[in-house]
Amino acid sequence: MKKALITGITGQDGSYLSELLLSEGYDVYGVIRRASTINTSRIDDIFAPDDKKHIMFGDLADGIDDILYSIQPDEVYNMASMSHVKVSFEIPVYTADITGIGALRILEGIRKLNLKHTKFYQASSSEMFGITPPPQNENSPFNPVSPYGCAKLLAYHATRTYRLGYNIFASNGILFNHESERRGMTFVTRKITRGACRIKLGLQDKLTLGNLDALRDWGHSRDYMKAVHLILQHDKPDDFVVATGIYHTVKEFVSAVFAYLDMDWKEFILSDDKYKRPNEVPALQGDATKIRNTLKWKPEIDFKMLVKLMVDHDLEEAKKEALIKEMKG
Ligand code: NAP
Ligand code: G4F
């Protein structure tokens, strides 16, 4: 049985990846960080709360050498990161340490422990393309304009450097934005679906956003985790763009969500500069020809279905919230 180790297992992607690997027969291990509140809600249905064998405490600030040594995994998926672009402007040095050097710490661990059979996946990001005009593919220049994008670029190059210099099977997936019912609530899509559903049920009046003109290529995390797994099953380590190839403005996402709920978004949306970034990435649209041709991957969930899945989920959540509010009087 193959052993997989996932950092960031409590996040959106980590939870979908765990489900996928378990369904493929893997023995799945995960690294979680200690928090004063419970941070395992996305994996509570996957791992028992007392499963200390598979779920271990660790932090990318510290490195995970002891965990690597004890598990000796066949595959390491580095999904952990300070993943919020706007927040990275507020904590840039921390972001560089976790999102950038964190990946390097794992690669160094694999090298020093001489884990020759261990493959490494790095969760690289389209944010590394920054202000490079779309469409972006593996040959497009990187022009990051956020501390997060800069940190991800360090991790991307570290992954290539360890592949070239030490013959480690180390690959980058350069993933464009992917969302889901499990997306963190401060990312724009989830903020919109959750906010719109709460407005529909009278739990809030307005929704305040930042830049409505930004263009993003949005897919579903479940589809993208299939690509992530395929990247490590390839016959050689390599780098792949993962994207749908179709982009929409934030305004179009808003409009689709409110239309699905039979509401006119113009009555409810406000704009505030506090949600804008010092530098904006105007347009991300991926050209995923390489992974489509080489690994035969393609996304199954389109924009309309993504909106439906997220709104249906958040409407149920809002109904529960409304019921609790009513019971409390
Ligand atoms: P996410 O939901 O924010 O999950 C991030 C994970 O990293 C969480 O499990 C978090 O733990 C963990 N983490 C944060 N700081 C850590 C630290 N110091 N040590 C150990 N773990 C730490 O992000 P996601 O959307 O699943 O994305 C997964 C990865 O793909 C990230 O690296 C992200 O940057 C990258 N990426 C995402 C997208 C996208 O559109 N979603 C696109 C390209 C690349 P807690 O649960 O305790 O916070
Ligand atoms: O949802 P976002 O915060 O995602 P962003 O910045 O594109 O980053 C996400 O995708 C990256 C891949 O390209 C990942 F690497 C990264 O980890 C993360 O998952 O914002 C999307 C767009 C931006 O242009 C932002 O300015 O939406 C705009 N936006 C407008 N109003 C807003 C808001 N973003 C947020 N978070 N909140 C707003 O109120």
GROMACS .gro file of C-alpha atoms and ligand atoms in nm:
model
  416
    1MET     CA    1   0.000   0.000   0.000
    2LYS     CA    2   0.142   0.340  -0.100
    3LYS     CA    3   0.191   0.595   0.179
    4ALA     CA    4   0.101   0.960   0.111
    5LEU     CA    5   0.180   1.249   0.345
    6ILE     CA    6  -0.025   1.569   0.305
    7THR     CA    7   0.068   1.904   0.460
    8GLY     CA    8  -0.228   2.144   0.479
    9ILE     CA    9  -0.464   1.846   0.514
   10THR     CA   10  -0.717   2.060   0.706
   11GLY     CA   11  -0.752   2.302   0.411
   12GLN     CA   12  -0.991   2.293   0.116
   13ASP     CA   13  -0.754   2.102  -0.114
   14GLY     CA   14  -0.605   1.881   0.158
   15SER     CA   15  -0.951   1.746   0.243
   16TYR     CA   16  -1.047   1.663  -0.119
   17LEU     CA   17  -0.703   1.515  -0.185
   18SER     CA   18  -0.733   1.291   0.124
   19GLU     CA   19  -1.066   1.157   0.001
   20LEU     CA   20  -0.924   1.091  -0.345
   21LEU     CA   21  -0.611   0.913  -0.220
   22LEU     CA   22  -0.806   0.700   0.029
   23SER     CA   23  -1.042   0.597  -0.255
   24GLU     CA   24  -0.731   0.498  -0.455
   25GLY     CA   25  -0.619   0.268  -0.170
   26TYR     CA   26  -0.344   0.486  -0.020
   27ASP     CA   27  -0.246   0.493   0.345
   28VAL     CA   28  -0.293   0.869   0.403
   29TYR     CA   29  -0.109   1.074   0.669
   30GLY     CA   30  -0.157   1.441   0.743
   31VAL     CA   31   0.015   1.726   0.922
   32ILE     CA   32  -0.200   1.964   1.124
   33ARG     CA   33  -0.091   2.265   1.322
   34ARG     CA   34  -0.186   2.322   1.680
   35ALA     CA   35  -0.461   2.585   1.723
   36SER     CA   36  -0.660   2.706   2.024
   37THR     CA   37  -0.979   2.634   1.832
   38ILE     CA   38  -1.062   2.315   1.645
   39ASN     CA   39  -0.933   2.338   1.287
   40THR     CA   40  -1.022   1.989   1.160
   41SER     CA   41  -1.383   2.047   1.048
   42ARG     CA   42  -1.304   1.964   0.681
   43ILE     CA   43  -1.153   1.625   0.769
   44ASP     CA   44  -1.372   1.520   1.063
   45ASP     CA   45  -1.571   1.289   0.833
   46ILE     CA   46  -1.249   1.138   0.692
   47PHE     CA   47  -1.031   1.069   0.998
   48ALA     CA   48  -1.145   0.971   1.349
   49PRO     CA   49  -1.070   1.246   1.604
   50ASP     CA   50  -0.834   1.016   1.796
   51ASP     CA   51  -0.646   0.890   1.487
   52LYS     CA   52  -0.303   0.991   1.617
   53LYS     CA   53  -0.135   0.743   1.384
   54HIS     CA   54  -0.239   0.928   1.069
   55ILE     CA   55  -0.284   1.287   1.186
   56MET     CA   56   0.023   1.447   1.342
   57PHE     CA   57   0.108   1.792   1.474
   58GLY     CA   58   0.362   1.986   1.274
   59ASP     CA   59   0.427   2.332   1.135
   60LEU     CA   60   0.611   2.442   0.823
   61ALA     CA   61   0.783   2.706   1.039
   62ASP     CA   62   0.953   2.415   1.215
   63GLY     CA   63   1.003   2.170   0.928
   64ILE     CA   64   0.864   1.818   0.930
   65ASP     CA   65   1.181   1.604   0.929
   66ASP     CA   66   1.070   1.381   1.220
   67ILE     CA   67   0.740   1.308   1.044
   68LEU     CA   68   0.915   1.238   0.712
   69TYR     CA   69   1.153   1.001   0.891
   70SER     CA   70   0.882   0.812   1.078
   71ILE     CA   71   0.644   0.775   0.779
   72GLN     CA   72   0.900   0.738   0.494
   73PRO     CA   73   0.619   0.834   0.251
   74ASP     CA   74   0.606   0.736  -0.116
   75GLU     CA   75   0.444   1.071  -0.199
   76VAL     CA   76   0.449   1.407  -0.019
   77TYR     CA   77   0.189   1.667  -0.117
   78ASN     CA   78   0.282   2.013   0.013
   79MET     CA   79  -0.056   2.185   0.028
   80ALA     CA   80   0.021   2.393   0.340
   81SER     CA   81   0.057   2.767   0.301
   82MET     CA   82  -0.053   3.109   0.417
   83SER     CA   83  -0.281   3.112   0.114
   84HIS     CA   84  -0.458   3.451   0.122
   85VAL     CA   85  -0.313   3.705  -0.124
   86LYS     CA   86  -0.446   4.019   0.049
   87VAL     CA   87  -0.336   3.897   0.393
   88SER     CA   88   0.014   3.838   0.252
   89PHE     CA   89   0.053   4.217   0.223
   90GLU     CA   90  -0.016   4.242   0.598
   91ILE     CA   91   0.218   3.957   0.705
   92PRO     CA   92   0.474   3.940   0.420
   93VAL     CA   93   0.770   3.801   0.615
   94TYR     CA   94   0.560   3.526   0.774
   95THR     CA   95   0.417   3.445   0.429
   96ALA     CA   96   0.768   3.415   0.283
   97ASP     CA   97   0.868   3.186   0.570
   98ILE     CA   98   0.571   2.946   0.549
   99THR     CA   99   0.463   2.962   0.184
  100GLY     CA  100   0.816   2.993   0.044
  101ILE     CA  101   1.081   2.858   0.280
  102GLY     CA  102   0.833   2.602   0.419
  103ALA     CA  103   0.855   2.411   0.090
  104LEU     CA  104   1.234   2.435   0.097
  105ARG     CA  105   1.239   2.288   0.449
  106ILE     CA  106   1.051   1.981   0.325
  107LEU     CA  107   1.278   1.940   0.022
  108GLU     CA  108   1.584   1.968   0.247
  109GLY     CA  109   1.430   1.706   0.476
  110ILE     CA  110   1.382   1.465   0.184
  111ARG     CA  111   1.741   1.526   0.071
  112LYS     CA  112   1.908   1.500   0.413
  113LEU     CA  113   1.711   1.190   0.511
  114ASN     CA  114   1.808   1.037   0.177
  115LEU     CA  115   1.445   0.943   0.099
  116LYS     CA  116   1.524   0.835  -0.254
  117HIS     CA  117   1.184   0.680  -0.327
  118THR     CA  118   0.984   0.983  -0.200
  119LYS     CA  119   0.808   1.195  -0.465
  120PHE     CA  120   0.731   1.560  -0.382
  121TYR     CA  121   0.441   1.774  -0.507
  122GLN     CA  122   0.447   2.153  -0.466
  123ALA     CA  123   0.119   2.349  -0.469
  124SER     CA  124   0.234   2.629  -0.697
  125SER     CA  125   0.001   2.908  -0.798
  126SER     CA  126  -0.113   3.114  -1.097
  127GLU     CA  127  -0.055   3.414  -0.869
  128MET     CA  128   0.313   3.371  -0.970
  129PHE     CA  129   0.217   3.502  -1.319
  130GLY     CA  130   0.098   3.826  -1.158
  131ILE     CA  131   0.074   4.095  -1.426
  132THR     CA  132   0.176   3.875  -1.722
  133PRO     CA  133  -0.112   3.907  -1.974
  134PRO     CA  134  -0.336   3.601  -2.026
  135PRO     CA  135  -0.350   3.326  -2.131
  136GLN     CA  136  -0.067   3.191  -1.914
  137ASN     CA  137   0.102   2.853  -1.958
  138GLU     CA  138   0.421   2.676  -1.841
  139ASN     CA  139   0.634   2.900  -2.069
  140SER     CA  140   0.483   3.234  -1.967
  141PRO     CA  141   0.705   3.472  -1.769
  142PHE     CA  142   0.648   3.499  -1.395
  143ASN     CA  143   0.571   3.855  -1.275
  144PRO     CA  144   0.441   3.823  -0.917
  145VAL     CA  145   0.312   4.143  -0.753
  146SER     CA  146   0.219   4.013  -0.406
  147PRO     CA  147   0.429   3.878  -0.118
  148TYR     CA  148   0.230   3.554  -0.161
  149GLY     CA  149   0.320   3.532  -0.532
  150CYS     CA  150   0.687   3.597  -0.452
  151ALA     CA  151   0.688   3.328  -0.182
  152LYS     CA  152   0.523   3.076  -0.415
  153LEU     CA  153   0.785   3.154  -0.679
  154LEU     CA  154   1.064   3.071  -0.432
  155ALA     CA  155   0.897   2.736  -0.358
  156TYR     CA  156   0.846   2.671  -0.732
  157HIS     CA  157   1.215   2.728  -0.810
  158ALA     CA  158   1.327   2.532  -0.502
  159THR     CA  159   1.123   2.236  -0.632
  160ARG     CA  160   1.292   2.258  -0.976
  161THR     CA  161   1.634   2.307  -0.817
  162TYR     CA  162   1.604   1.992  -0.603
  163ARG     CA  163   1.477   1.799  -0.905
  164LEU     CA  164   1.772   1.907  -1.121
  165GLY     CA  165   2.042   1.909  -0.854
  166TYR     CA  166   1.958   1.604  -0.642
  167ASN     CA  167   1.751   1.391  -0.879
  168ILE     CA  168   1.449   1.409  -0.647
  169PHE     CA  169   1.110   1.338  -0.811
  170ALA     CA  170   0.979   1.689  -0.741
  171SER     CA  171   0.695   1.842  -0.947
  172ASN     CA  172   0.498   2.167  -0.952
  173GLY     CA  173   0.128   2.194  -1.022
  174ILE     CA  174   0.063   2.558  -1.119
  175LEU     CA  175  -0.302   2.571  -1.024
  176PHE     CA  176  -0.538   2.851  -1.119
  177ASN     CA  177  -0.815   2.952  -0.876
  178HIS     CA  178  -1.023   2.658  -0.762
  179GLU     CA  179  -1.317   2.680  -0.531
  180SER     CA  180  -1.579   2.457  -0.369
  181GLU     CA  181  -1.836   2.423  -0.096
  182ARG     CA  182  -1.532   2.390   0.137
  183ARG     CA  183  -1.359   2.710   0.020
  184GLY     CA  184  -1.243   2.943   0.301
  185MET     CA  185  -1.505   3.209   0.367
  186THR     CA  186  -1.279   3.509   0.300
  187PHE     CA  187  -1.198   3.415  -0.061
  188VAL     CA  188  -1.418   3.605  -0.304
  189THR     CA  189  -1.635   3.322  -0.442
  190ARG     CA  190  -1.733   3.183  -0.102
  191LYS     CA  191  -1.778   3.531   0.040
  192ILE     CA  192  -2.026   3.596  -0.243
  193THR     CA  193  -2.218   3.264  -0.225
  194ARG     CA  194  -2.241   3.276   0.155
  195GLY     CA  195  -2.332   3.647   0.160
  196ALA     CA  196  -2.597   3.614  -0.111
  197CYS     CA  197  -2.762   3.317   0.066
  198ARG     CA  198  -2.764   3.505   0.398
  199ILE     CA  199  -2.923   3.806   0.221
  200LYS     CA  200  -3.185   3.576   0.067
  201LEU     CA  201  -3.283   3.451   0.414
  202GLY     CA  202  -3.278   3.796   0.578
  203LEU     CA  203  -2.962   3.730   0.782
  204GLN     CA  204  -2.771   4.025   0.632
  205ASP     CA  205  -2.865   4.330   0.420
  206LYS     CA  206  -2.567   4.404   0.195
  207LEU     CA  207  -2.242   4.249   0.074
  208THR     CA  208  -1.929   4.464   0.049
  209LEU     CA  209  -1.658   4.364  -0.200
  210GLY     CA  210  -1.341   4.513  -0.352
  211ASN     CA  211  -1.236   4.499  -0.717
  212LEU     CA  212  -1.529   4.366  -0.924
  213ASP     CA  213  -1.339   4.384  -1.255
  214ALA     CA  214  -1.069   4.125  -1.177
  215LEU     CA  215  -1.077   3.827  -1.413
  216ARG     CA  216  -1.022   3.478  -1.274
  217ASP     CA  217  -1.023   3.126  -1.421
  218TRP     CA  218  -1.231   2.938  -1.162
  219GLY     CA  219  -1.253   2.558  -1.142
  220HIS     CA  220  -1.359   2.309  -0.871
  221SER     CA  221  -1.111   2.176  -0.617
  222ARG     CA  222  -1.236   1.817  -0.654
  223ASP     CA  223  -1.142   1.821  -1.026
  224TYR     CA  224  -0.807   1.987  -0.956
  225MET     CA  225  -0.702   1.731  -0.694
  226LYS     CA  226  -0.733   1.461  -0.964
  227ALA     CA  227  -0.477   1.660  -1.165
  228VAL     CA  228  -0.251   1.691  -0.860
  229HIS     CA  229  -0.252   1.315  -0.810
  230LEU     CA  230  -0.187   1.250  -1.183
  231ILE     CA  231   0.115   1.484  -1.177
  232LEU     CA  232   0.294   1.254  -0.929
  233GLN     CA  233   0.194   0.941  -1.129
  234HIS     CA  234   0.366   1.071  -1.446
  235ASP     CA  235   0.675   0.878  -1.560
  236LYS     CA  236   0.897   1.179  -1.486
  237PRO     CA  237   0.888   1.485  -1.262
  238ASP     CA  238   0.762   1.794  -1.444
  239ASP     CA  239   0.562   2.117  -1.407
  240PHE     CA  240   0.199   2.155  -1.522
  241VAL     CA  241  -0.056   2.437  -1.545
  242VAL     CA  242  -0.400   2.326  -1.420
  243ALA     CA  243  -0.691   2.546  -1.532
  244THR     CA  244  -1.026   2.546  -1.712
  245GLY     CA  245  -0.913   2.796  -1.978
  246ILE     CA  246  -1.225   3.009  -1.925
  247TYR     CA  247  -1.228   3.328  -1.724
  248HIS     CA  248  -1.496   3.554  -1.576
  249THR     CA  249  -1.498   3.882  -1.386
  250VAL     CA  250  -1.584   3.892  -1.017
  251LYS     CA  251  -1.893   4.089  -1.127
  252GLU     CA  252  -2.001   3.798  -1.350
  253PHE     CA  253  -1.962   3.557  -1.057
  254VAL     CA  254  -2.176   3.791  -0.841
  255SER     CA  255  -2.436   3.821  -1.114
  256ALA     CA  256  -2.457   3.441  -1.168
  257VAL     CA  257  -2.499   3.377  -0.794
  258PHE     CA  258  -2.770   3.639  -0.741
  259ALA     CA  259  -2.953   3.534  -1.061
  260TYR     CA  260  -2.957   3.172  -0.937
  261LEU     CA  261  -3.123   3.302  -0.619
  262ASP     CA  262  -3.371   3.517  -0.818
  263MET     CA  263  -3.225   3.845  -0.692
  264ASP     CA  264  -3.084   4.155  -0.864
  265TRP     CA  265  -2.724   4.189  -0.742
  266LYS     CA  266  -2.720   4.567  -0.801
  267GLU     CA  267  -2.955   4.615  -0.504
  268PHE     CA  268  -2.719   4.446  -0.259
  269ILE     CA  269  -2.352   4.491  -0.358
  270LEU     CA  270  -2.137   4.768  -0.210
  271SER     CA  271  -1.772   4.842  -0.285
  272ASP     CA  272  -1.502   4.940  -0.039
  273ASP     CA  273  -1.133   5.003  -0.108
  274LYS     CA  274  -1.041   4.816   0.211
  275TYR     CA  275  -1.092   4.493   0.016
  276LYS     CA  276  -0.851   4.599  -0.260
  277ARG     CA  277  -0.483   4.506  -0.265
  278PRO     CA  278  -0.183   4.743  -0.300
  279ASN     CA  279  -0.120   4.566  -0.634
  280GLU     CA  280  -0.396   4.395  -0.824
  281VAL     CA  281  -0.352   4.091  -1.049
  282PRO     CA  282  -0.596   4.192  -1.325
  283ALA     CA  283  -0.643   3.874  -1.528
  284LEU     CA  284  -0.561   3.505  -1.486
  285GLN     CA  285  -0.664   3.258  -1.755
  286GLY     CA  286  -0.477   2.929  -1.781
  287ASP     CA  287  -0.375   2.739  -2.091
  288ALA     CA  288  -0.375   2.377  -1.967
  289THR     CA  289  -0.292   2.218  -2.304
  290LYS     CA  290   0.012   2.037  -2.161
  291ILE     CA  291  -0.170   1.846  -1.885
  292ARG     CA  292  -0.469   1.780  -2.113
  293ASN     CA  293  -0.243   1.618  -2.375
  294THR     CA  294   0.019   1.453  -2.152
  295LEU     CA  295  -0.184   1.327  -1.856
  296LYS     CA  296  -0.530   1.328  -2.022
  297TRP     CA  297  -0.674   1.547  -1.747
  298LYS     CA  298  -0.972   1.773  -1.803
  299PRO     CA  299  -1.210   1.946  -1.563
  300GLU     CA  300  -1.566   1.816  -1.531
  301ILE     CA  301  -1.733   2.093  -1.329
  302ASP     CA  302  -1.796   2.412  -1.529
  303PHE     CA  303  -1.862   2.767  -1.407
  304LYS     CA  304  -2.242   2.723  -1.392
  305MET     CA  305  -2.216   2.397  -1.198
  306LEU     CA  306  -1.957   2.549  -0.961
  307VAL     CA  307  -2.199   2.833  -0.881
  308LYS     CA  308  -2.486   2.587  -0.830
  309LEU     CA  309  -2.288   2.355  -0.600
  310MET     CA  310  -2.163   2.642  -0.386
  311VAL     CA  311  -2.499   2.824  -0.362
  312ASP     CA  312  -2.697   2.505  -0.289
  313HIS     CA  313  -2.456   2.428  -0.005
  314ASP     CA  314  -2.455   2.778   0.140
  315LEU     CA  315  -2.833   2.804   0.121
  316GLU     CA  316  -2.860   2.496   0.345
  317GLU     CA  317  -2.606   2.652   0.585
  318ALA     CA  318  -2.802   2.978   0.592
  319LYS     CA  319  -3.125   2.789   0.662
  320LYS     CA  320  -2.963   2.620   0.963
  321GLU     CA  321  -2.837   2.958   1.085
  322ALA     CA  322  -3.184   3.113   1.044
  323LEU     CA  323  -3.344   2.827   1.238
  324ILE     CA  324  -3.101   2.866   1.529
  325LYS     CA  325  -3.165   3.241   1.530
  326GLU     CA  326  -3.542   3.181   1.539
  327MET     CA  327  -3.511   2.926   1.823
  328LYS     CA  328  -3.305   3.172   2.027
  329GLY     CA  329  -3.585   3.425   1.975
  330NAP     P1  330  -0.635   2.664   0.245
  330NAP     O1  331  -0.776   2.615   0.249
  330NAP     O2  332  -0.606   2.801   0.296
  330NAP     O3  333  -0.545   2.558   0.326
  330NAP     C1  334  -0.416   2.588   0.367
  330NAP     C2  335  -0.367   2.480   0.459
  330NAP     O4  336  -0.235   2.514   0.506
  330NAP     C3  337  -0.451   2.462   0.587
  330NAP     O5  338  -0.456   2.326   0.619
  330NAP     C4  339  -0.370   2.536   0.692
  330NAP     O6  340  -0.394   2.493   0.823
  330NAP     C5  341  -0.230   2.497   0.647
  330NAP     N1  342  -0.126   2.583   0.704
  330NAP     C6  343  -0.122   2.718   0.707
  330NAP     N2  344  -0.011   2.761   0.769
  330NAP     C7  345   0.058   2.650   0.807
  330NAP     C8  346   0.179   2.629   0.876
  330NAP     N3  347   0.252   2.730   0.923
  330NAP     N4  348   0.220   2.501   0.898
  330NAP     C9  349   0.144   2.397   0.855
  330NAP     N5  350   0.027   2.411   0.791
  330NAP    C10  351  -0.015   2.536   0.766
  330NAP     O7  352  -0.576   2.657   0.096
  330NAP     P2  353  -0.625   2.569  -0.027
  330NAP     O8  354  -0.719   2.651  -0.109
  330NAP     O9  355  -0.665   2.435   0.020
  330NAP    O10  356  -0.491   2.561  -0.113
  330NAP    C11  357  -0.398   2.453  -0.094
  330NAP    C12  358  -0.261   2.496  -0.143
  330NAP    O11  359  -0.269   2.530  -0.281
  330NAP    C13  360  -0.204   2.618  -0.074
  330NAP    O12  361  -0.064   2.603  -0.070
  330NAP    C14  362  -0.240   2.732  -0.167
  330NAP    O13  363  -0.150   2.840  -0.151
  330NAP    C15  364  -0.224   2.663  -0.301
  330NAP     N6  365  -0.306   2.713  -0.410
  330NAP    C16  366  -0.440   2.729  -0.395
  330NAP    C17  367  -0.518   2.770  -0.501
  330NAP    C18  368  -0.667   2.788  -0.488
  330NAP    O14  369  -0.727   2.853  -0.575
  330NAP     N7  370  -0.731   2.728  -0.387
  330NAP    C19  371  -0.458   2.796  -0.625
  330NAP    C20  372  -0.320   2.777  -0.639
  330NAP    C21  373  -0.245   2.733  -0.531
  330NAP     P3  374  -0.519   2.552   0.910
  330NAP    O15  375  -0.640   2.476   0.865
  330NAP    O16  376  -0.479   2.525   1.050
  330NAP    O17  377  -0.530   2.699   0.877
  331G4F     O1  378  -1.069   3.494  -0.402
  331G4F     P1  379  -0.946   3.575  -0.400
  331G4F     O2  380  -0.902   3.628  -0.268
  331G4F     O3  381  -0.834   3.491  -0.474
  331G4F     P2  382  -0.689   3.527  -0.534
  331G4F     O4  383  -0.636   3.654  -0.479
  331G4F     O5  384  -0.700   3.517  -0.682
  331G4F     O6  385  -0.602   3.408  -0.474
  331G4F     C1  386  -0.649   3.273  -0.478
  331G4F     O7  387  -0.610   3.215  -0.599
  331G4F     C2  388  -0.467   3.199  -0.615
  331G4F     C3  389  -0.445   3.136  -0.753
  331G4F     O8  390  -0.442   3.236  -0.850
  331G4F     C4  391  -0.417   3.111  -0.503
  331G4F     F1  392  -0.284   3.085  -0.520
  331G4F     C5  393  -0.443   3.177  -0.370
  331G4F     O9  394  -0.400   3.091  -0.264
  331G4F     C6  395  -0.595   3.200  -0.356
  331G4F    O10  396  -0.657   3.075  -0.345
  331G4F    O11  397  -0.963   3.704  -0.496
  331G4F     C7  398  -0.997   3.689  -0.632
  331G4F     C8  399  -1.020   3.827  -0.692
  331G4F     C9  400  -0.905   3.925  -0.664
  331G4F    O12  401  -0.877   3.999  -0.779
  331G4F    C10  402  -0.962   4.017  -0.558
  331G4F    O13  403  -0.908   4.149  -0.561
  331G4F    O14  404  -1.136   3.883  -0.631
  331G4F    C11  405  -1.109   4.017  -0.596
  331G4F     N1  406  -1.199   4.057  -0.487
  331G4F    C12  407  -1.296   4.152  -0.498
  331G4F     N2  408  -1.356   4.168  -0.381
  331G4F    C13  409  -1.199   4.010  -0.361
  331G4F    C14  410  -1.300   4.080  -0.293
  331G4F     N3  411  -1.125   3.914  -0.301
  331G4F    C15  412  -1.153   3.886  -0.170
  331G4F     N4  413  -1.083   3.787  -0.108
  331G4F     N5  414  -1.249   3.953  -0.100
  331G4F    C16  415  -1.325   4.053  -0.157
  331G4F    O15  416  -1.410   4.113  -0.093
   0.00000   0.00000   0.00000
